[in-house]
Coordinates of C-alpha atoms in Angstrom, one line a residue:
Chain A
X1 CA 14.0 -30.0 -82.6
X2 CA 14.7 -32.9 -80.4
X3 CA 17.4 -32.3 -77.9
X4 CA 19.4 -35.0 -76.2
X5 CA 21.8 -33.3 -73.7
X6 CA 24.7 -35.0 -72.1
X7 CA 26.0 -33.2 -69.0
X8 CA 29.7 -33.2 -69.7
X9 CA 31.6 -33.0 -73.0
X10 CA 34.9 -34.0 -71.4
X11 CA 35.6 -35.8 -68.2
X12 CA 38.8 -37.0 -66.6
X13 CA 38.6 -39.5 -63.7
X14 CA 41.0 -41.6 -61.8
X15 CA 41.0 -45.4 -61.7
X16 CA 38.6 -46.7 -59.1
X17 CA 36.4 -43.6 -59.0
X18 CA 32.6 -43.9 -59.3
X19 CA 31.6 -42.0 -62.4
X20 CA 28.1 -40.7 -63.3
X21 CA 27.3 -39.7 -66.9
X22 CA 24.0 -37.9 -67.2
X23 CA 21.6 -37.7 -70.2
X24 CA 18.4 -35.7 -70.6
X25 CA 16.0 -35.7 -73.5
X26 CA 13.2 -33.2 -74.1
X27 CA 10.8 -35.1 -76.4
X28 CA 9.0 -37.4 -74.0
X29 CA 10.7 -40.4 -75.7
X30 CA 10.1 -43.9 -74.2
X31 CA 13.4 -45.3 -75.3
X32 CA 16.9 -44.3 -74.1
X33 CA 20.2 -45.8 -74.9
X34 CA 23.9 -45.7 -73.8
X35 CA 26.6 -46.5 -76.3
X36 CA 30.4 -46.3 -76.3
X37 CA 32.3 -45.6 -79.4
X38 CA 35.9 -46.6 -79.9
X39 CA 38.1 -46.3 -83.0
X40 CA 37.8 -49.3 -85.3
X41 CA 34.9 -50.8 -83.2
X42 CA 32.1 -48.5 -84.0
X43 CA 29.2 -47.9 -81.6
X44 CA 28.5 -50.6 -79.1
X45 CA 25.3 -50.8 -76.9
X46 CA 25.9 -50.8 -73.2
X47 CA 22.4 -50.5 -71.7
X48 CA 19.0 -49.4 -72.9
X49 CA 15.6 -48.6 -71.3
X50 CA 12.1 -48.7 -72.7
X51 CA 10.4 -47.1 -69.7
X52 CA 10.9 -45.5 -66.3
X53 CA 12.7 -47.8 -63.9
X54 CA 13.2 -50.4 -66.6
X55 CA 16.6 -51.4 -68.0
X56 CA 18.0 -54.0 -70.3
X57 CA 21.6 -55.1 -70.8
X58 CA 23.1 -54.4 -74.2
X59 CA 26.1 -56.0 -75.8
X60 CA 28.8 -54.8 -73.3
X61 CA 27.2 -54.2 -69.9
X62 CA 30.1 -55.4 -67.7
X63 CA 31.5 -52.7 -65.4
X64 CA 28.4 -50.4 -66.0
X65 CA 25.0 -49.8 -64.4
X66 CA 22.2 -47.5 -65.3
X67 CA 19.4 -45.6 -63.6
X68 CA 16.1 -44.2 -65.0
X69 CA 14.1 -42.7 -62.3
X70 CA 12.4 -40.2 -64.6
X71 CA 11.3 -40.6 -68.2
X72 CA 13.5 -37.8 -69.5
X73 CA 16.7 -38.8 -67.7
X74 CA 19.0 -41.8 -68.2
X75 CA 22.2 -42.1 -66.2
X76 CA 25.2 -44.3 -66.9
X77 CA 27.2 -45.3 -63.8
X78 CA 30.8 -46.7 -63.8
X79 CA 31.0 -48.3 -60.4
X80 CA 34.8 -48.4 -60.3
X81 CA 36.3 -46.7 -63.3
X82 CA 39.1 -48.5 -65.1
X83 CA 41.5 -47.4 -67.9
X84 CA 39.8 -49.7 -70.4
X85 CA 36.6 -47.6 -70.0
X86 CA 38.3 -44.6 -71.6
X87 CA 36.1 -43.9 -74.5
X88 CA 33.5 -41.7 -76.1
X89 CA 30.0 -42.3 -74.5
X90 CA 26.9 -41.5 -76.5
X91 CA 23.4 -41.2 -75.2
X92 CA 20.4 -41.6 -77.6
X93 CA 16.6 -41.5 -77.4
X94 CA 13.7 -42.5 -79.6
X95 CA 10.0 -43.0 -79.5
X96 CA 8.5 -46.4 -79.1
X97 CA 9.6 -48.7 -81.9
X98 CA 12.7 -48.1 -83.9
X99 CA 11.3 -50.4 -86.6
X100 CA 8.7 -47.7 -87.2
X101 CA 9.5 -45.7 -90.3
X102 CA 9.1 -42.3 -88.6
X103 CA 10.9 -43.2 -85.4
X104 CA 14.2 -41.4 -85.6
X105 CA 17.0 -42.1 -83.2
X106 CA 18.5 -38.9 -81.7
X107 CA 22.0 -38.7 -80.3
X108 CA 23.6 -36.4 -77.8
X109 CA 27.0 -34.9 -78.5
X110 CA 28.8 -37.4 -76.4
X111 CA 31.0 -37.4 -73.4
X112 CA 34.7 -38.0 -73.9
X113 CA 35.8 -39.9 -70.8
X114 CA 39.5 -40.4 -69.9
X115 CA 40.3 -42.7 -67.0
X116 CA 43.9 -42.3 -65.7
Chain B
X1 CA 24.7 -63.0 -86.6
X2 CA 23.6 -59.5 -87.9
X3 CA 26.3 -57.6 -89.6
X4 CA 26.7 -54.3 -91.4
X5 CA 29.9 -53.7 -93.5
X6 CA 30.8 -50.3 -94.8
X7 CA 33.3 -49.5 -97.5
X8 CA 35.6 -47.8 -98.0
X9 CA 37.0 -47.4 -94.5
X10 CA 38.2 -43.9 -95.4
X11 CA 38.1 -41.7 -98.4
X12 CA 39.7 -38.4 -99.6
X13 CA 38.1 -36.4 -102.3
X14 CA 38.6 -32.9 -103.7
X15 CA 36.0 -30.2 -102.9
X16 CA 33.3 -30.1 -105.5
X17 CA 33.6 -33.8 -106.5
X18 CA 31.0 -36.4 -106.0
X19 CA 31.5 -39.6 -104.0
X20 CA 29.6 -42.8 -103.1
X21 CA 29.8 -44.7 -99.8
X22 CA 28.7 -48.4 -99.6
X23 CA 26.9 -50.4 -97.0
X24 CA 26.2 -54.1 -97.2
X25 CA 24.2 -55.8 -94.5
X26 CA 23.2 -59.3 -93.4
X27 CA 20.4 -58.4 -91.0
X28 CA 17.2 -60.3 -90.5
X29 CA 14.4 -59.5 -90.3
X30 CA 15.0 -56.2 -91.9
X31 CA 12.9 -53.2 -90.7
X32 CA 14.7 -50.1 -91.9
X33 CA 18.1 -48.6 -92.8
X34 CA 19.5 -45.3 -91.6
X35 CA 22.5 -43.2 -92.6
X36 CA 24.1 -40.9 -90.0
X37 CA 26.7 -38.2 -90.3
X38 CA 29.1 -37.7 -87.4
X39 CA 31.4 -34.7 -87.2
X40 CA 34.5 -35.1 -85.2
X41 CA 33.8 -34.9 -81.5
X42 CA 30.0 -34.7 -82.0
X43 CA 27.1 -37.1 -81.9
X44 CA 25.7 -38.7 -85.0
X45 CA 23.0 -36.8 -86.9
X46 CA 20.4 -38.5 -89.0
X47 CA 20.5 -38.1 -92.8
X48 CA 18.0 -40.6 -94.1
X49 CA 15.7 -43.5 -93.0
X50 CA 14.5 -46.0 -95.6
X51 CA 12.2 -49.0 -95.4
X52 CA 12.5 -52.0 -97.8
X53 CA 9.9 -50.5 -100.1
X54 CA 12.0 -47.4 -100.8
X55 CA 14.7 -47.4 -103.4
X56 CA 15.9 -43.8 -103.1
X57 CA 15.8 -41.0 -100.5
X58 CA 17.3 -37.6 -100.8
X59 CA 18.3 -35.0 -98.2
X60 CA 19.8 -32.0 -100.0
X61 CA 23.1 -33.1 -101.6
X62 CA 22.8 -36.5 -99.9
X63 CA 21.0 -39.3 -101.8
X64 CA 20.7 -42.8 -100.3
X65 CA 19.7 -45.9 -102.3
X66 CA 18.5 -49.2 -101.0
X67 CA 18.4 -52.6 -102.8
X68 CA 16.6 -54.9 -100.4
X69 CA 17.2 -57.9 -102.7
X70 CA 21.0 -57.7 -102.6
X71 CA 21.0 -56.1 -99.1
X72 CA 23.0 -53.2 -100.2
X73 CA 22.7 -49.4 -99.7
X74 CA 24.8 -46.5 -100.9
X75 CA 25.1 -42.9 -99.9
X76 CA 25.9 -40.5 -102.7
X77 CA 27.2 -37.0 -101.9
X78 CA 27.0 -34.5 -104.7
X79 CA 29.2 -31.5 -105.2
X80 CA 31.1 -32.1 -101.9
X81 CA 31.9 -29.3 -99.5
X82 CA 34.5 -29.0 -96.8
X83 CA 31.8 -29.4 -94.2
X84 CA 31.0 -32.8 -95.6
X85 CA 34.2 -34.0 -93.9
X86 CA 32.9 -36.5 -91.3
X87 CA 32.3 -40.1 -90.5
X88 CA 29.2 -41.6 -92.2
X89 CA 27.6 -44.5 -90.4
X90 CA 25.1 -47.0 -91.8
X91 CA 22.6 -48.5 -89.2
X92 CA 20.1 -51.3 -89.9
X93 CA 17.1 -52.0 -87.7
X94 CA 15.9 -55.5 -87.4
X95 CA 12.8 -56.8 -85.8
X96 CA 11.2 -54.6 -83.1
X97 CA 14.1 -52.4 -82.2
X98 CA 17.5 -54.1 -82.7
X99 CA 20.1 -51.8 -84.2
X100 CA 23.2 -53.0 -86.0
X101 CA 25.8 -50.3 -86.6
X102 CA 28.5 -50.3 -89.3
X103 CA 31.9 -49.0 -88.3
X104 CA 31.6 -46.0 -90.6
X105 CA 33.4 -44.4 -93.5
X106 CA 35.7 -41.5 -92.7
X107 CA 35.4 -38.9 -95.5
X108 CA 37.9 -36.1 -95.9
X109 CA 37.0 -33.3 -98.4
X110 CA 40.2 -31.5 -99.4
X111 CA 40.3 -27.9 -100.8

Protein backbone atom coordinates (compact mmCIF):
# COMPACT_ATOMS: atom_id res chain seq x y z
CA UNK A 1 0.00 0.00 0.00
CA UNK A 2 1.17 3.48 -0.84
CA UNK A 3 1.96 5.57 2.17
CA UNK A 4 2.01 9.34 2.22
CA UNK A 5 3.13 10.47 5.64
CA UNK A 6 2.77 13.98 6.97
CA UNK A 7 4.99 14.69 9.94
CA UNK A 8 2.43 16.37 12.19
CA UNK A 9 -1.32 15.85 12.62
CA UNK A 10 -1.79 19.05 14.63
CA UNK A 11 0.37 22.15 14.81
CA UNK A 12 -0.09 25.44 16.64
CA UNK A 13 2.15 28.35 15.67
CA UNK A 14 2.32 32.05 16.39
CA UNK A 15 1.91 34.82 13.83
CA UNK A 16 5.20 35.60 12.14
CA UNK A 17 6.81 32.23 12.81
CA UNK A 18 8.44 30.23 10.03
CA UNK A 19 6.60 26.94 9.67
CA UNK A 20 7.72 23.73 7.97
CA UNK A 21 5.26 21.03 6.96
CA UNK A 22 6.90 17.79 5.89
CA UNK A 23 5.59 15.08 3.61
CA UNK A 24 7.20 11.76 2.67
CA UNK A 25 5.95 9.12 0.23
CA UNK A 26 7.25 5.60 -0.14
CA UNK A 27 6.22 4.66 -3.71
CA UNK A 28 8.91 6.43 -5.73
CA UNK A 29 6.24 8.75 -7.18
CA UNK A 30 7.36 11.55 -9.47
CA UNK A 31 4.52 13.94 -8.61
CA UNK A 32 3.89 15.52 -5.23
CA UNK A 33 1.33 18.15 -4.29
CA UNK A 34 0.38 20.45 -1.44
CA UNK A 35 -3.25 21.46 -0.93
CA UNK A 36 -5.11 23.39 1.70
CA UNK A 37 -8.67 22.53 2.59
CA UNK A 38 -11.10 25.01 4.09
CA UNK A 39 -14.82 24.62 4.84
CA UNK A 40 -16.94 25.65 1.88
CA UNK A 41 -13.92 26.06 -0.39
CA UNK A 42 -12.81 22.49 -0.94
CA UNK A 43 -9.23 21.59 -1.80
CA UNK A 44 -7.05 24.25 -3.36
CA UNK A 45 -3.65 23.61 -4.89
CA UNK A 46 -0.76 25.54 -3.35
CA UNK A 47 2.30 24.06 -5.09
CA UNK A 48 3.25 20.91 -6.92
CA UNK A 49 6.41 19.21 -8.11
CA UNK A 50 7.03 16.82 -10.99
CA UNK A 51 10.63 16.04 -10.15
CA UNK A 52 13.42 16.63 -7.68
CA UNK A 53 14.28 20.32 -7.31
CA UNK A 54 11.40 21.19 -9.59
CA UNK A 55 8.35 23.16 -8.41
CA UNK A 56 5.35 24.83 -9.95
CA UNK A 57 2.90 27.30 -8.44
CA UNK A 58 -0.64 26.18 -7.99
CA UNK A 59 -3.73 28.32 -7.58
CA UNK A 60 -2.87 29.95 -4.23
CA UNK A 61 0.95 30.09 -3.80
CA UNK A 62 1.13 33.47 -2.05
CA UNK A 63 2.72 33.25 1.38
CA UNK A 64 4.10 29.76 0.76
CA UNK A 65 7.23 28.17 -0.68
CA UNK A 66 8.27 24.55 -1.18
CA UNK A 67 11.36 22.42 -1.27
CA UNK A 68 12.00 19.08 -2.94
CA UNK A 69 15.59 18.02 -2.40
CA UNK A 70 14.82 14.28 -2.56
CA UNK A 71 12.25 12.43 -4.63
CA UNK A 72 10.37 11.07 -1.63
CA UNK A 73 10.14 14.31 0.37
CA UNK A 74 8.19 17.49 -0.34
CA UNK A 75 8.18 20.30 2.19
CA UNK A 76 5.79 23.23 2.46
CA UNK A 77 7.17 26.38 4.07
CA UNK A 78 5.22 29.26 5.51
CA UNK A 79 7.83 32.01 5.60
CA UNK A 80 5.90 34.17 8.09
CA UNK A 81 2.75 32.51 9.31
CA UNK A 82 -0.44 34.54 9.40
CA UNK A 83 -3.85 33.80 10.91
CA UNK A 84 -5.42 33.40 7.46
CA UNK A 85 -3.16 30.41 6.93
CA UNK A 86 -4.99 28.49 9.62
CA UNK A 87 -6.23 25.48 7.69
CA UNK A 88 -5.99 21.76 7.00
CA UNK A 89 -2.97 21.03 4.79
CA UNK A 90 -2.96 17.90 2.67
CA UNK A 91 -0.01 16.40 0.83
CA UNK A 92 -0.55 14.02 -2.11
CA UNK A 93 1.57 11.99 -4.50
CA UNK A 94 1.06 10.20 -7.81
CA UNK A 95 3.03 8.53 -10.57
CA UNK A 96 3.71 10.37 -13.79
CA UNK A 97 0.49 11.37 -15.45
CA UNK A 98 -2.77 11.83 -13.58
CA UNK A 99 -4.55 11.52 -16.90
CA UNK A 100 -3.42 7.91 -17.00
CA UNK A 101 -6.19 5.57 -15.96
CA UNK A 102 -4.14 3.62 -13.46
CA UNK A 103 -2.47 6.61 -11.87
CA UNK A 104 -4.12 7.08 -8.51
CA UNK A 105 -3.58 10.16 -6.39
CA UNK A 106 -2.74 9.28 -2.79
CA UNK A 107 -3.24 11.67 0.09
CA UNK A 108 -1.66 11.92 3.49
CA UNK A 109 -3.80 12.31 6.59
CA UNK A 110 -3.32 16.02 6.75
CA UNK A 111 -1.86 18.57 9.15
CA UNK A 112 -4.31 20.79 10.99
CA UNK A 113 -2.42 24.07 11.40
CA UNK A 114 -3.61 26.80 13.73
CA UNK A 115 -1.89 30.18 13.64
CA UNK A 116 -2.60 32.39 16.65
CA UNK B 1 -13.09 27.81 -16.52
CA UNK B 2 -13.11 24.20 -15.33
CA UNK B 3 -15.75 23.55 -12.69
CA UNK B 4 -17.05 20.60 -10.68
CA UNK B 5 -20.37 20.98 -8.89
CA UNK B 6 -21.58 18.46 -6.33
CA UNK B 7 -25.03 18.02 -4.90
CA UNK B 8 -26.46 17.88 -2.39
CA UNK B 9 -24.14 19.83 -0.14
CA UNK B 10 -25.12 17.59 2.77
CA UNK B 11 -27.34 14.62 3.34
CA UNK B 12 -28.69 12.64 6.29
CA UNK B 13 -29.96 9.09 5.79
CA UNK B 14 -30.93 6.21 8.03
CA UNK B 15 -28.60 3.26 8.41
CA UNK B 16 -29.39 0.58 5.87
CA UNK B 17 -30.85 2.95 3.30
CA UNK B 18 -29.39 3.70 -0.13
CA UNK B 19 -28.36 7.11 -1.39
CA UNK B 20 -27.02 8.78 -4.52
CA UNK B 21 -24.61 11.69 -4.71
CA UNK B 22 -24.29 13.82 -7.84
CA UNK B 23 -21.36 15.41 -9.64
CA UNK B 24 -21.69 17.69 -12.68
CA UNK B 25 -18.61 18.98 -14.41
CA UNK B 26 -17.57 21.41 -17.08
CA UNK B 27 -14.00 20.32 -17.66
CA UNK B 28 -12.16 20.17 -20.94
CA UNK B 29 -10.44 18.15 -22.21
CA UNK B 30 -11.73 15.36 -19.98
CA UNK B 31 -9.28 12.62 -18.95
CA UNK B 32 -10.84 10.80 -16.00
CA UNK B 33 -13.12 11.23 -12.99
CA UNK B 34 -12.39 10.13 -9.44
CA UNK B 35 -14.50 9.76 -6.33
CA UNK B 36 -12.89 10.07 -2.91
CA UNK B 37 -14.15 9.42 0.60
CA UNK B 38 -12.82 11.65 3.35
CA UNK B 39 -13.46 10.79 6.98
CA UNK B 40 -13.45 13.69 9.42
CA UNK B 41 -9.88 14.74 10.24
CA UNK B 42 -8.33 12.34 7.71
CA UNK B 43 -7.05 12.55 4.15
CA UNK B 44 -9.21 11.58 1.16
CA UNK B 45 -9.16 7.93 0.13
CA UNK B 46 -9.80 6.84 -3.45
CA UNK B 47 -13.02 4.95 -4.20
CA UNK B 48 -13.10 4.80 -8.01
CA UNK B 49 -11.43 6.16 -11.14
CA UNK B 50 -13.31 6.18 -14.46
CA UNK B 51 -12.39 7.18 -17.98
CA UNK B 52 -14.88 8.45 -20.58
CA UNK B 53 -15.34 4.94 -21.97
CA UNK B 54 -16.61 3.53 -18.68
CA UNK B 55 -20.25 3.86 -17.64
CA UNK B 56 -20.14 2.10 -14.29
CA UNK B 57 -17.50 1.17 -11.73
CA UNK B 58 -18.07 -0.60 -8.43
CA UNK B 59 -16.08 -0.82 -5.23
CA UNK B 60 -17.99 -2.92 -2.74
CA UNK B 61 -21.18 -1.08 -1.77
CA UNK B 62 -20.09 1.97 -3.78
CA UNK B 63 -21.09 2.23 -7.45
CA UNK B 64 -20.06 5.18 -9.59
CA UNK B 65 -21.62 6.00 -12.94
CA UNK B 66 -20.41 8.33 -15.63
CA UNK B 67 -22.28 9.93 -18.52
CA UNK B 68 -19.61 11.67 -20.58
CA UNK B 69 -22.22 13.12 -22.93
CA UNK B 70 -24.09 15.02 -20.25
CA UNK B 71 -20.93 15.46 -18.12
CA UNK B 72 -22.53 13.94 -15.07
CA UNK B 73 -21.42 11.34 -12.57
CA UNK B 74 -23.14 9.80 -9.59
CA UNK B 75 -21.99 7.79 -6.60
CA UNK B 76 -24.53 5.30 -5.29
CA UNK B 77 -24.12 3.85 -1.80
CA UNK B 78 -26.05 0.68 -1.10
CA UNK B 79 -27.19 -0.47 2.34
CA UNK B 80 -25.47 2.39 4.13
CA UNK B 81 -23.49 1.84 7.31
CA UNK B 82 -22.52 4.23 10.09
CA UNK B 83 -18.95 4.12 8.79
CA UNK B 84 -20.13 5.65 5.50
CA UNK B 85 -20.53 8.96 7.31
CA UNK B 86 -17.94 11.13 5.58
CA UNK B 87 -17.40 13.75 2.93
CA UNK B 88 -17.44 12.47 -0.68
CA UNK B 89 -15.39 14.42 -3.17
CA UNK B 90 -15.61 14.30 -6.97
CA UNK B 91 -12.38 15.14 -8.84
CA UNK B 92 -12.01 15.52 -12.60
CA UNK B 93 -8.67 15.30 -14.43
CA UNK B 94 -8.27 17.36 -17.57
CA UNK B 95 -5.45 17.30 -20.04
CA UNK B 96 -2.12 15.99 -18.77
CA UNK B 97 -2.54 16.42 -15.02
CA UNK B 98 -4.88 19.27 -14.13
CA UNK B 99 -7.24 18.35 -11.30
CA UNK B 100 -10.50 20.15 -10.55
CA UNK B 101 -12.08 19.33 -7.19
CA UNK B 102 -15.71 19.54 -6.19
CA UNK B 103 -16.48 20.94 -2.75
CA UNK B 104 -17.84 17.62 -1.58
CA UNK B 105 -21.06 16.19 -0.20
CA UNK B 106 -21.19 15.64 3.55
CA UNK B 107 -23.06 12.40 4.31
CA UNK B 108 -24.31 11.52 7.77
CA UNK B 109 -25.68 8.02 8.32
CA UNK B 110 -27.93 7.98 11.35
CA UNK B 111 -28.69 4.87 13.44
